[in-house]
Each structure stands twice: as structure tokens, then as C-alpha cells.
PDB file of C-alpha atoms in Angstrom:
ATOM      1  CA  MET A   1     124.643  23.140  54.681  1.00  0.00           C
ATOM      2  CA  ALA A   2     124.129  22.783  58.225  1.00  0.00           C
ATOM      3  CA  ARG A   3     121.462  19.890  59.247  1.00  0.00           C
ATOM      4  CA  ALA A   4     119.672  19.807  62.506  1.00  0.00           C
ATOM      5  CA  GLN A   5     121.151  17.156  64.944  1.00  0.00           C
ATOM      6  CA  GLY A   6     120.104  16.281  68.450  1.00  0.00           C
ATOM      7  CA  ALA A   7     123.399  15.973  69.848  1.00  0.00           C
ATOM      8  CA  ARG A   8     123.571  19.730  68.862  1.00  0.00           C
ATOM      9  CA  SER A   9     120.494  20.657  70.709  1.00  0.00           C
ATOM     10  CA  GLN A  10     120.021  22.662  73.788  1.00  0.00           C
ATOM     11  CA  LEU A  11     117.175  23.442  76.503  1.00  0.00           C
ATOM     12  CA  ALA A  12     117.177  26.460  78.587  1.00  0.00           C
ATOM     13  CA  ALA A  13     114.263  27.057  81.203  1.00  0.00           C
ATOM     14  CA  ALA A  14     113.288  29.695  83.643  1.00  0.00           C
ATOM     15  CA  PHE A  15     110.309  30.682  85.869  1.00  0.00           C
ATOM     16  CA  GLU A  16     107.941  33.136  84.340  1.00  0.00           C
ATOM     17  CA  THR A  17     106.711  36.035  86.704  1.00  0.00           C
ATOM     18  CA  THR A  18     103.975  36.654  84.408  1.00  0.00           C
ATOM     19  CA  TYR A  19     102.183  33.887  82.500  1.00  0.00           C
ATOM     20  CA  GLY A  20     102.925  33.547  79.041  1.00  0.00           C
ATOM     21  CA  THR A  21     105.661  36.099  79.089  1.00  0.00           C
ATOM     22  CA  ALA A  22     109.396  34.757  78.904  1.00  0.00           C
ATOM     23  CA  PRO A  23     111.854  36.428  81.616  1.00  0.00           C
ATOM     24  CA  ALA A  24     114.506  38.670  80.252  1.00  0.00           C
ATOM     25  CA  SER A  25     116.964  36.646  82.488  1.00  0.00           C
ATOM     26  CA  GLY A  26     117.597  33.643  84.790  1.00  0.00           C
ATOM     27  CA  PHE A  27     117.429  30.858  82.434  1.00  0.00           C
ATOM     28  CA  MET A  28     118.898  27.499  83.399  1.00  0.00           C
ATOM     29  CA  GLN A  29     120.721  25.149  81.020  1.00  0.00           C
ATOM     30  CA  MET A  30     118.598  21.888  81.665  1.00  0.00           C
ATOM     31  CA  PRO A  31     119.776  18.403  80.819  1.00  0.00           C
ATOM     32  CA  PHE A  32     117.349  16.370  78.681  1.00  0.00           C
ATOM     33  CA  ALA A  33     117.561  13.241  76.733  1.00  0.00           C
ATOM     34  CA  SER A  34     114.403  14.062  74.422  1.00  0.00           C
ATOM     35  CA  ALA A  35     111.878  16.500  73.801  1.00  0.00           C
ATOM     36  CA  SER A  36     108.774  16.611  71.836  1.00  0.00           C
ATOM     37  CA  LEU A  37     107.524  20.098  73.228  1.00  0.00           C
ATOM     38  CA  GLY A  38     106.044  21.932  70.213  1.00  0.00           C
ATOM     39  CA  ALA A  39     103.076  23.788  68.834  1.00  0.00           C
ATOM     40  CA  GLU A  40     100.734  22.705  66.210  1.00  0.00           C
ATOM     41  CA  GLN A  41      97.895  24.357  64.301  1.00  0.00           C
ATOM     42  CA  PRO A  42      95.503  21.849  62.091  1.00  0.00           C
ATOM     43  CA  LEU A  43      93.831  22.998  58.979  1.00  0.00           C
ATOM     44  CA  LEU A  44      89.987  22.622  58.621  1.00  0.00           C
ATOM     45  CA  ALA A  45      88.787  21.561  55.357  1.00  0.00           C
ATOM     46  CA  SER A  46      86.055  23.873  53.505  1.00  0.00           C
ATOM     47  CA  GLU A  47      82.407  22.733  54.052  1.00  0.00           C
ATOM     48  CA  LEU A  48      81.054  24.797  51.621  1.00  0.00           C
ATOM     49  CA  LEU A  49      79.620  23.813  48.250  1.00  0.00           C
ATOM     50  CA  GLY A  50      78.680  25.272  44.929  1.00  0.00           C
ATOM     51  CA  TYR A  51      82.215  25.690  43.636  1.00  0.00           C
ATOM     52  CA  GLY A  52      82.640  22.360  41.821  1.00  0.00           C
ATOM     53  CA  ARG A  53      84.316  19.481  42.849  1.00  0.00           C
ATOM     54  CA  ASP A  54      87.648  20.994  43.854  1.00  0.00           C
ATOM     55  CA  PRO A  55      87.740  22.208  47.333  1.00  0.00           C
ATOM     56  CA  LEU A  56      88.131  25.766  48.475  1.00  0.00           C
ATOM     57  CA  ALA A  57      91.364  26.555  50.597  1.00  0.00           C
ATOM     58  CA  PRO A  58      91.269  25.382  54.149  1.00  0.00           C
ATOM     59  CA  ILE A  59      91.533  27.684  57.200  1.00  0.00           C
ATOM     60  CA  LYS A  60      93.514  27.487  60.400  1.00  0.00           C
ATOM     61  CA  ASP A  61      92.235  26.098  63.617  1.00  0.00           C
ATOM     62  CA  ALA A  62      93.320  26.688  67.267  1.00  0.00           C
ATOM     63  CA  VAL A  63      96.993  26.429  68.497  1.00  0.00           C
ATOM     64  CA  THR A  64      97.851  23.553  70.606  1.00  0.00           C
ATOM     65  CA  ALA A  65     101.361  23.624  72.110  1.00  0.00           C
ATOM     66  CA  ASP A  66     102.361  20.706  74.708  1.00  0.00           C
ATOM     67  CA  GLY A  67     104.658  17.842  74.315  1.00  0.00           C
ATOM     68  CA  ASP A  68     106.971  15.594  76.582  1.00  0.00           C
ATOM     69  CA  ILE A  69     110.642  16.002  77.940  1.00  0.00           C
ATOM     70  CA  THR A  70     112.641  13.275  79.056  1.00  0.00           C
ATOM     71  CA  VAL A  71     114.960  14.162  81.878  1.00  0.00           C
ATOM     72  CA  PRO A  72     117.565  12.460  84.041  1.00  0.00           C
ATOM     73  CA  LEU A  73     116.838  12.115  87.827  1.00  0.00           C
ATOM     74  CA  ASP A  74     119.795  14.240  89.248  1.00  0.00           C
ATOM     75  CA  ALA A  75     120.811  15.780  92.672  1.00  0.00           C
ATOM     76  CA  GLU A  76     120.466  19.496  91.077  1.00  0.00           C
ATOM     77  CA  ALA A  77     118.463  20.301  87.941  1.00  0.00           C
ATOM     78  CA  PHE A  78     115.727  17.699  89.139  1.00  0.00           C
ATOM     79  CA  GLY A  79     114.672  20.314  91.761  1.00  0.00           C
ATOM     80  CA  PHE A  80     113.615  22.549  88.984  1.00  0.00           C
ATOM     81  CA  TRP A  81     110.993  20.025  87.449  1.00  0.00           C
ATOM     82  CA  LEU A  82     109.852  19.397  90.902  1.00  0.00           C
ATOM     83  CA  LYS A  83     109.162  23.209  91.724  1.00  0.00           C
ATOM     84  CA  ALA A  84     107.100  22.932  88.369  1.00  0.00           C
ATOM     85  CA  ALA A  85     105.474  19.774  89.897  1.00  0.00           C
ATOM     86  CA  PHE A  86     104.619  20.820  93.061  1.00  0.00           C
ATOM     87  CA  GLY A  87     105.041  24.514  93.849  1.00  0.00           C
ATOM     88  CA  THR A  88     108.154  26.449  96.013  1.00  0.00           C
ATOM     89  CA  PRO A  89     109.557  24.137  98.250  1.00  0.00           C
ATOM     90  CA  THR A  90     110.820  24.757 101.813  1.00  0.00           C
ATOM     91  CA  THR A  91     114.700  25.122 102.253  1.00  0.00           C
ATOM     92  CA  THR A  92     116.650  24.696 105.119  1.00  0.00           C
ATOM     93  CA  GLY A  93     120.099  23.835 105.550  1.00  0.00           C
ATOM     94  CA  THR A  94     123.241  26.095 105.338  1.00  0.00           C
ATOM     95  CA  THR A  95     125.993  24.623 103.054  1.00  0.00           C
ATOM     96  CA  ASN A  96     123.909  21.532 102.570  1.00  0.00           C
ATOM     97  CA  LYS A  97     120.589  22.148 101.649  1.00  0.00           C
ATOM     98  CA  THR A  98     117.139  20.006 102.164  1.00  0.00           C
ATOM     99  CA  HIS A  99     114.282  21.292  99.832  1.00  0.00           C
ATOM    100  CA  THR A 100     110.941  19.831 100.990  1.00  0.00           C
ATOM    101  CA  PHE A 101     108.187  19.651  98.165  1.00  0.00           C
ATOM    102  CA  LYS A 102     104.655  18.959  99.141  1.00  0.00           C
ATOM    103  CA  SER A 103     101.753  18.071  97.079  1.00  0.00           C
ATOM    104  CA  GLY A 104      98.316  19.822  97.159  1.00  0.00           C
ATOM    105  CA  SER A 105      99.525  23.409  96.171  1.00  0.00           C
ATOM    106  CA  TRP A 106      97.184  25.293  94.246  1.00  0.00           C
ATOM    107  CA  ALA A 107      99.713  27.990  92.798  1.00  0.00           C
ATOM    108  CA  LEU A 108     101.784  26.310  90.301  1.00  0.00           C
ATOM    109  CA  PRO A 109     104.543  28.387  88.712  1.00  0.00           C
ATOM    110  CA  SER A 110     104.934  28.688  84.733  1.00  0.00           C
ATOM    111  CA  MET A 111     108.084  27.890  82.884  1.00  0.00           C
ATOM    112  CA  ALA A 112     109.416  29.638  79.728  1.00  0.00           C
ATOM    113  CA  ILE A 113     111.443  26.874  77.952  1.00  0.00           C
ATOM    114  CA  GLU A 114     113.614  27.247  74.498  1.00  0.00           C
ATOM    115  CA  VAL A 115     114.534  24.571  72.586  1.00  0.00           C
ATOM    116  CA  ALA A 116     117.447  25.491  70.311  1.00  0.00           C
ATOM    117  CA  MET A 117     118.707  24.280  67.187  1.00  0.00           C
ATOM    118  CA  PRO A 118     121.714  26.696  66.749  1.00  0.00           C
ATOM    119  CA  GLU A 119     123.151  25.189  63.692  1.00  0.00           C
ATOM    120  CA  ILE A 120     119.959  25.695  61.410  1.00  0.00           C
ATOM    121  CA  PRO A 121     119.332  28.494  63.495  1.00  0.00           C
ATOM    122  CA  ARG A 122     116.119  27.875  65.165  1.00  0.00           C
ATOM    123  CA  PHE A 123     115.434  29.040  68.633  1.00  0.00           C
ATOM    124  CA  ALA A 124     111.657  28.347  69.792  1.00  0.00           C
ATOM    125  CA  MET A 125     110.595  29.407  72.997  1.00  0.00           C
ATOM    126  CA  TYR A 126     107.619  27.977  74.625  1.00  0.00           C
ATOM    127  CA  THR A 127     106.158  30.098  77.086  1.00  0.00           C
ATOM    128  CA  GLY A 128     103.273  29.708  79.462  1.00  0.00           C
ATOM    129  CA  CYS A 129     104.475  25.733  80.107  1.00  0.00           C
ATOM    130  CA  VAL A 130     102.728  24.280  83.129  1.00  0.00           C
ATOM    131  CA  LEU A 131     103.959  20.782  84.090  1.00  0.00           C
ATOM    132  CA  ASP A 132     100.874  18.285  83.579  1.00  0.00           C
ATOM    133  CA  GLN A 133     102.705  15.138  84.464  1.00  0.00           C
ATOM    134  CA  LEU A 134     105.852  13.754  85.912  1.00  0.00           C
ATOM    135  CA  ARG A 135     106.390  10.053  85.611  1.00  0.00           C
ATOM    136  CA  ILE A 136     109.304   7.966  86.821  1.00  0.00           C
ATOM    137  CA  ALA A 137     109.976   4.260  86.523  1.00  0.00           C
ATOM    138  CA  MET A 138     112.139   2.138  88.759  1.00  0.00           C
ATOM    139  CA  GLN A 139     113.922  -1.145  87.546  1.00  0.00           C
ATOM    140  CA  ARG A 140     117.202  -2.838  88.381  1.00  0.00           C
ATOM    141  CA  SER A 141     119.659  -1.697  85.422  1.00  0.00           C
ATOM    142  CA  GLY A 142     119.471   1.035  82.529  1.00  0.00           C
ATOM    143  CA  LEU A 143     119.486   4.920  82.750  1.00  0.00           C
ATOM    144  CA  LEU A 144     117.329   6.536  85.394  1.00  0.00           C
ATOM    145  CA  THR A 145     115.032   9.049  83.935  1.00  0.00           C
ATOM    146  CA  ALA A 146     111.841  10.806  84.350  1.00  0.00           C
ATOM    147  CA  ASP A 147     109.296  11.658  81.758  1.00  0.00           C
ATOM    148  CA  ILE A 148     107.584  15.113  82.118  1.00  0.00           C
ATOM    149  CA  LYS A 149     104.275  16.265  80.018  1.00  0.00           C
ATOM    150  CA  LEU A 150     103.698  19.954  79.856  1.00  0.00           C
ATOM    151  CA  VAL A 151     101.079  22.183  78.804  1.00  0.00           C
ATOM    152  CA  ALA A 152     102.123  25.472  77.036  1.00  0.00           C
ATOM    153  CA  GLN A 153     100.376  28.622  75.870  1.00  0.00           C
ATOM    154  CA  GLY A 154     102.159  29.141  72.622  1.00  0.00           C
ATOM    155  CA  GLU A 155     105.335  28.916  70.597  1.00  0.00           C
ATOM    156  CA  ASN A 156     107.672  32.028  69.121  1.00  0.00           C
ATOM    157  CA  VAL A 157     110.477  31.003  66.891  1.00  0.00           C
ATOM    158  CA  ALA A 158     113.479  33.194  66.165  1.00  0.00           C
ATOM    159  CA  THR A 159     117.133  32.837  64.794  1.00  0.00           C
ATOM    160  CA  ALA A 160     118.912  34.140  67.929  1.00  0.00           C
ATOM    161  CA  THR A 161     118.245  32.712  71.567  1.00  0.00           C
ATOM    162  CA  ALA A 162     116.212  34.910  73.873  1.00  0.00           C
ATOM    163  CA  ALA A 163     117.630  32.886  76.788  1.00  0.00           C
ATOM    164  CA  GLY A 164     121.070  34.534  77.147  1.00  0.00           C
ATOM    165  CA  THR A 165     123.791  32.435  78.309  1.00  0.00           C
ATOM    166  CA  PRO A 166     122.003  30.002  80.623  1.00  0.00           C
ATOM    167  CA  THR A 167     123.557  28.666  84.029  1.00  0.00           C
ATOM    168  CA  ALA A 168     124.070  25.409  84.248  1.00  0.00           C
ATOM    169  CA  TYR A 169     123.769  23.019  87.140  1.00  0.00           C
ATOM    170  CA  ALA A 170     126.334  20.843  88.613  1.00  0.00           C
ATOM    171  CA  LEU A 171     125.239  17.506  86.835  1.00  0.00           C
ATOM    172  CA  GLN A 172     125.480  14.559  89.463  1.00  0.00           C
ATOM    173  CA  ARG A 173     122.991  11.693  88.318  1.00  0.00           C
ATOM    174  CA  PHE A 174     120.851   8.963  90.282  1.00  0.00           C
ATOM    175  CA  GLY A 175     121.230   5.569  89.345  1.00  0.00           C
ATOM    176  CA  HIS A 176     118.799   2.903  89.580  1.00  0.00           C
ATOM    177  CA  PHE A 177     121.401   1.125  91.872  1.00  0.00           C
ATOM    178  CA  ASN A 178     120.921   4.141  94.274  1.00  0.00           C
ATOM    179  CA  GLY A 179     117.076   3.153  94.277  1.00  0.00           C
ATOM    180  CA  ALA A 180     115.350   1.584  97.216  1.00  0.00           C
ATOM    181  CA  ILE A 181     111.355   1.044  98.202  1.00  0.00           C
ATOM    182  CA  LYS A 182     109.878   0.941 101.776  1.00  0.00           C
ATOM    183  CA  ARG A 183     106.713   0.102 103.043  1.00  0.00           C
ATOM    184  CA  ASN A 184     105.765   1.816 106.509  1.00  0.00           C
ATOM    185  CA  GLY A 185     109.598   2.378 107.040  1.00  0.00           C
ATOM    186  CA  THR A 186     110.588  -1.169 106.135  1.00  0.00           C
ATOM    187  CA  ALA A 187     112.265  -2.152 103.229  1.00  0.00           C
ATOM    188  CA  LEU A 188     110.207  -3.870 100.837  1.00  0.00           C
ATOM    189  CA  GLY A 189     112.055  -6.862  99.206  1.00  0.00           C
ATOM    190  CA  ASN A 190     110.691  -8.810  96.067  1.00  0.00           C
ATOM    191  CA  ILE A 191     110.241  -5.861  94.148  1.00  0.00           C
ATOM    192  CA  VAL A 192     110.784  -6.551  90.272  1.00  0.00           C
ATOM    193  CA  SER A 193     109.963  -2.986  88.844  1.00  0.00           C
ATOM    194  CA  ALA A 194     107.912  -0.254  90.001  1.00  0.00           C
ATOM    195  CA  ASP A 195     106.862   3.149  88.521  1.00  0.00           C
ATOM    196  CA  LEU A 196     105.166   6.465  89.955  1.00  0.00           C
ATOM    197  CA  THR A 197     103.001   9.271  88.243  1.00  0.00           C
ATOM    198  CA  TYR A 198     102.257  12.428  89.940  1.00  0.00           C
ATOM    199  CA  ALA A 199      99.689  14.250  87.925  1.00  0.00           C
ATOM    200  CA  ASN A 200      98.232  17.661  88.123  1.00  0.00           C
ATOM    201  CA  ASN A 201      95.470  17.169  85.565  1.00  0.00           C
ATOM    202  CA  VAL A 202      95.679  20.710  84.209  1.00  0.00           C
ATOM    203  CA  GLU A 203      92.621  22.204  82.778  1.00  0.00           C
ATOM    204  CA  ARG A 204      93.445  24.325  79.331  1.00  0.00           C
ATOM    205  CA  ILE A 205      91.361  27.806  79.612  1.00  0.00           C
ATOM    206  CA  GLU A 206      90.166  28.083  76.176  1.00  0.00           C
ATOM    207  CA  THR A 207      88.930  31.748  75.556  1.00  0.00           C
ATOM    208  CA  ILE A 208      88.125  33.394  72.622  1.00  0.00           C
ATOM    209  CA  ARG A 209      91.509  34.870  71.411  1.00  0.00           C
ATOM    210  CA  ASN A 210      92.745  36.468  68.466  1.00  0.00           C
ATOM    211  CA  ASP A 211      95.693  34.548  68.251  1.00  0.00           C
ATOM    212  CA  GLY A 212      94.382  31.207  68.794  1.00  0.00           C
ATOM    213  CA  ARG A 213      96.096  30.557  71.939  1.00  0.00           C
ATOM    214  CA  ILE A 214      94.634  29.418  75.177  1.00  0.00           C
ATOM    215  CA  ASP A 215      94.528  31.890  78.155  1.00  0.00           C
ATOM    216  CA  GLY A 216      95.800  29.749  80.769  1.00  0.00           C
ATOM    217  CA  ALA A 217      96.508  26.344  82.403  1.00  0.00           C
ATOM    218  CA  ASP A 218      95.108  25.533  85.814  1.00  0.00           C
ATOM    219  CA  PRO A 219      95.900  22.414  88.218  1.00  0.00           C
ATOM    220  CA  SER A 220      92.753  20.503  89.217  1.00  0.00           C
ATOM    221  CA  ILE A 221      92.319  17.304  91.456  1.00  0.00           C
ATOM    222  CA  ALA A 222      95.941  15.915  91.587  1.00  0.00           C
ATOM    223  CA  ALA A 223      96.505  11.849  91.406  1.00  0.00           C
ATOM    224  CA  LEU A 224      99.677   9.913  92.491  1.00  0.00           C
ATOM    225  CA  THR A 225      99.309   6.324  91.047  1.00  0.00           C
ATOM    226  CA  GLY A 226     101.785   3.516  90.143  1.00  0.00           C
ATOM    227  CA  LYS A 227     102.411   0.265  89.478  1.00  0.00           C
ATOM    228  CA  ILE A 228     104.554  -2.627  91.630  1.00  0.00           C
ATOM    229  CA  ASP A 229     105.572  -5.793  90.097  1.00  0.00           C
ATOM    230  CA  VAL A 230     106.600  -8.344  92.888  1.00  0.00           C
ATOM    231  CA  ARG A 231     108.070 -11.583  92.861  1.00  0.00           C
ATOM    232  CA  PHE A 232     105.301 -13.595  94.640  1.00  0.00           C
ATOM    233  CA  ALA A 233     107.280 -14.579  98.045  1.00  0.00           C
ATOM    234  CA  ASP A 234     104.621 -13.532 100.759  1.00  0.00           C
ATOM    235  CA  THR A 235     101.099 -12.138 101.264  1.00  0.00           C
ATOM    236  CA  THR A 236     102.123  -8.720 102.874  1.00  0.00           C
ATOM    237  CA  LEU A 237     100.842  -6.676  99.795  1.00  0.00           C
ATOM    238  CA  MET A 238      98.141  -9.400  99.153  1.00  0.00           C
ATOM    239  CA  ASP A 239      96.767  -8.847 102.612  1.00  0.00           C
ATOM    240  CA  GLN A 240      96.971  -5.055 102.634  1.00  0.00           C
ATOM    241  CA  ALA A 241      94.699  -4.993  99.466  1.00  0.00           C
ATOM    242  CA  LEU A 242      92.304  -7.418 100.637  1.00  0.00           C
ATOM    243  CA  ASN A 243      91.862  -5.748 103.920  1.00  0.00           C
ATOM    244  CA  GLY A 244      91.740  -2.257 101.996  1.00  0.00           C
ATOM    245  CA  THR A 245      94.004  -0.663 104.447  1.00  0.00           C
ATOM    246  CA  ALA A 246      96.519   2.048 103.653  1.00  0.00           C
ATOM    247  CA  ALA A 247     100.360   1.996 104.149  1.00  0.00           C
ATOM    248  CA  SER A 248     103.123   4.601 102.990  1.00  0.00           C
ATOM    249  CA  LEU A 249     105.229   3.868 100.278  1.00  0.00           C
ATOM    250  CA  GLU A 250     109.014   5.604  99.829  1.00  0.00           C
ATOM    251  CA  PHE A 251     111.013   5.858  97.004  1.00  0.00           C
ATOM    252  CA  SER A 252     114.194   6.903  97.673  1.00  0.00           C
ATOM    253  CA  TRP A 253     117.511   7.419  95.816  1.00  0.00           C
ATOM    254  CA  VAL A 254     120.700   8.174  97.860  1.00  0.00           C
ATOM    255  CA  ILE A 255     124.260   8.995  96.816  1.00  0.00           C
ATOM    256  CA  SER A 256     125.420  10.350 100.266  1.00  0.00           C
ATOM    257  CA  ALA A 257     123.993  11.473 103.297  1.00  0.00           C
ATOM    258  CA  ASN A 258     123.844  14.998 101.667  1.00  0.00           C
ATOM    259  CA  VAL A 259     122.650  13.997  98.242  1.00  0.00           C
ATOM    260  CA  SER A 260     119.620  12.150  97.952  1.00  0.00           C
ATOM    261  CA  LEU A 261     116.021  12.072  96.510  1.00  0.00           C
ATOM    262  CA  THR A 262     112.867  10.894  98.409  1.00  0.00           C
ATOM    263  CA  ILE A 263     109.427  10.505  97.372  1.00  0.00           C
ATOM    264  CA  THR A 264     107.031   9.480  99.947  1.00  0.00           C
ATOM    265  CA  ALA A 265     103.469   8.591  99.511  1.00  0.00           C
ATOM    266  CA  HIS A 266     101.710   8.625 102.716  1.00  0.00           C
ATOM    267  CA  ALA A 267      98.626   6.667 102.213  1.00  0.00           C
ATOM    268  CA  VAL A 268      98.632   4.386  99.281  1.00  0.00           C
ATOM    269  CA  TYR A 269      95.905   1.771  98.505  1.00  0.00           C
ATOM    270  CA  LEU A 270      96.310  -1.457  96.493  1.00  0.00           C
ATOM    271  CA  PRO A 271      93.749  -3.221  94.398  1.00  0.00           C
ATOM    272  CA  ARG A 272      93.199  -7.009  94.725  1.00  0.00           C
ATOM    273  CA  PRO A 273      95.416  -8.230  91.771  1.00  0.00           C
ATOM    274  CA  ARG A 274      95.367 -11.347  89.731  1.00  0.00           C
ATOM    275  CA  VAL A 275      98.277 -14.099  90.651  1.00  0.00           C
ATOM    276  CA  GLU A 276      98.850 -16.128  87.367  1.00  0.00           C
ATOM    277  CA  ILE A 277     100.791 -18.839  86.969  1.00  0.00           C
ATOM    278  CA  GLN A 278     102.649 -18.658  83.377  1.00  0.00           C
ATOM    279  CA  GLY A 279     104.992 -21.391  83.508  1.00  0.00           C
ATOM    280  CA  PRO A 280     107.694 -23.072  85.502  1.00  0.00           C
ATOM    281  CA  GLN A 281     109.311 -19.847  86.356  1.00  0.00           C
ATOM    282  CA  GLY A 282     108.522 -17.607  89.139  1.00  0.00           C
ATOM    283  CA  ILE A 283     105.216 -16.444  89.658  1.00  0.00           C
ATOM    284  CA  GLN A 284     104.897 -12.379  89.857  1.00  0.00           C
ATOM    285  CA  ALA A 285     101.815  -9.990  90.878  1.00  0.00           C
ATOM    286  CA  SER A 286     101.098  -6.375  89.880  1.00  0.00           C
ATOM    287  CA  PHE A 287      99.600  -3.888  92.067  1.00  0.00           C
ATOM    288  CA  ASP A 288      98.018  -0.735  90.448  1.00  0.00           C
ATOM    289  CA  TRP A 289      98.343   1.286  93.435  1.00  0.00           C
ATOM    290  CA  GLN A 290      96.731   4.714  93.944  1.00  0.00           C
ATOM    291  CA  ALA A 291      97.727   7.183  96.884  1.00  0.00           C
ATOM    292  CA  ALA A 292      95.439   9.500  98.653  1.00  0.00           C
ATOM    293  CA  TYR A 293      95.437  12.567 101.235  1.00  0.00           C
ATOM    294  CA  ASP A 294      96.890  11.606 104.602  1.00  0.00           C
ATOM    295  CA  SER A 295      95.216  13.656 107.461  1.00  0.00           C
ATOM    296  CA  VAL A 296      98.484  13.065 109.576  1.00  0.00           C
ATOM    297  CA  ALA A 297     101.019  13.713 107.047  1.00  0.00           C
ATOM    298  CA  GLY A 298      98.794  16.860 105.972  1.00  0.00           C
ATOM    299  CA  GLN A 299      99.230  16.124 102.268  1.00  0.00           C
ATOM    300  CA  MET A 300      99.280  13.269  99.861  1.00  0.00           C
ATOM    301  CA  CYS A 301     102.918  12.863  99.205  1.00  0.00           C
ATOM    302  CA  THR A 302     106.145  14.649 100.193  1.00  0.00           C
ATOM    303  CA  ILE A 303     109.221  14.857  98.148  1.00  0.00           C
ATOM    304  CA  VAL A 304     112.598  15.693  99.909  1.00  0.00           C
ATOM    305  CA  LEU A 305     115.633  16.547  97.724  1.00  0.00           C
ATOM    306  CA  LYS A 306     119.214  17.107  99.368  1.00  0.00           C
ATOM    307  CA  ASN A 307     121.996  18.812  97.583  1.00  0.00           C
ATOM    308  CA  ALA A 308     123.827  21.775  97.526  1.00  0.00           C
ATOM    309  CA  VAL A 309     121.680  24.400  95.791  1.00  0.00           C
ATOM    310  CA  ALA A 310     120.785  27.462  97.629  1.00  0.00           C
ATOM    311  CA  SER A 311     116.918  27.823  96.497  1.00  0.00           C
ATOM    312  CA  TYR A 312     114.472  27.039  93.655  1.00  0.00           C
TER     313      TYR A 312
END
């Protein structure tokens, strides 16, 4: 008897033309490390009296479909998730392509995502998936991944795939050693670790339906936040925090001139942190930063992905 194993699982995704309706074709095979995407429907205990001490049968509540997917930061497939987070990019170039994503779009595409366990067989298709959050952590070593939080409309489970034969991206991963951080265009030193989170703050449209599903998922005010842990060596960031001024932060991963990913937060504000001495080792300070709209750039953040993909 076959048993489900994560090593055999597969994930395919495609953008929808109509919200909540999976397309007939166009699915891409997506690399992933883990997935908790799923649907659940709790039971409501009966509150009725007069039938003795034993409770009456429960009834079903509304369906909630959401979850997280951990994916690698790579040169091609990650552009799919960037489109889900920011909308369709502007693409330039001939053989070597430059895809520019900008924050602030009100029109975010929805996705159909199939999580397959072929040996069972179980093929779960999640439709109406909208990207709520995207989080990336930077450090000195380890595997470089991104955590993606999704809000979906519902789940349909079948014994055969509805994604057909997905097209695979060429996998070329970025590593932590490809990463760098700049402040106002100058390399920022003494960084121990950093992370950034882009949130669309998706709002579920919970209307009355006979299937218990949501009617849509709309983005509200976006947010770009993060944290920088620095070895306390100078007062550059502390002075910025005290002055209350903004500076740009650029997070980049570069493999070559034609393969790179750059995330620029144009106006970053820093809080005044507590600087603690916890022993004879080096002293660190943590800055929980927030980004805001920059009138010169015209948006809060810009993401530039360079690869050989024709379009997203």
C-alpha cells in the first residue's frame, strides 16, 4: 500500500483569468520546500437543550482555505511569486530580460495551485489564491528561501491531476553568499542578519454563499517592514533613527550581470533601538524598520529581476 511522502509531492501553479476558476492549461511546476496550503471546515457544537445530557449532532461552519508555501529564491520561478505579490511587471530586453515590479498595484492576479500526492493518489486544487505576505530572511549561511502566505477561496480534491503536464522553470538558486545590503547606494557593513516582509494585507470578502466559501480577496494598504541586526561599530543607523529621516535600503542577490534580484525600499524609517551590553562579546543593535511611499520614486518599493524568461 502506497503511503504519502513529501519527497514525492509536487506543486503546480497558474494564474487565473476568472477568480476562483482554474485555467485549463498554463500550469508551471514550482520548486518548493514545504507547503501548508489547505482547507478546513470546523464543526459547531449544538447548543440545543431538552434532549438529555448527550449532545446533538454538530453542524458545519464556513470553509477557510489558506496556508504557507516555502520556496527557494531562484532566478526564474521566483518571478511567478513576485507577479502574485506586486502584479504584472514591466519587461524589457531581448535575450536577457529585465522584469521590474512595483508596489502599490490594486490589481493583483489570483492563482490556481495544485498540490499533488501521486502515490495516494490525491490532487488538491486550490483556486482563488491571492498572495497575502512574502517574507525573506538574509544571513551569512544556510539555504536562502522565501515564505509565502496565501489566502484561497476553496479546495477541490480529485484522484487525477487537473494541471496537465506543467512546464518547469530552469532552476538556478540564489544563495546567501550572493547577497548584499546597501543604504543610499553605499554598502552597509556590520550586518549580522536581516529580514523583510511585504504584506498586501488581503481582506477576505465573506458574503453569504451556499458553499461556505469567500467571495473574493482584496488587497488593502500594503506594508513593507523588516529587521536589521547590526554589530555596533558606528552610529550611522542610530543617527538616522534619532533624526527621523528616511533612507533607501537595497537588498540584492547577484549571480551575474544578467541573473540577479534587487529589492529596493525607497524610504525606510528606523526606530530608536535599545543598545544592550550582555557580556564580553560584541555589542549588537536591532532596528525594526518600516518603509513608506517615496514621492521621487513614485512607489514604496521596486523589485528588479534579471533572467532569460520572456514574460510573466
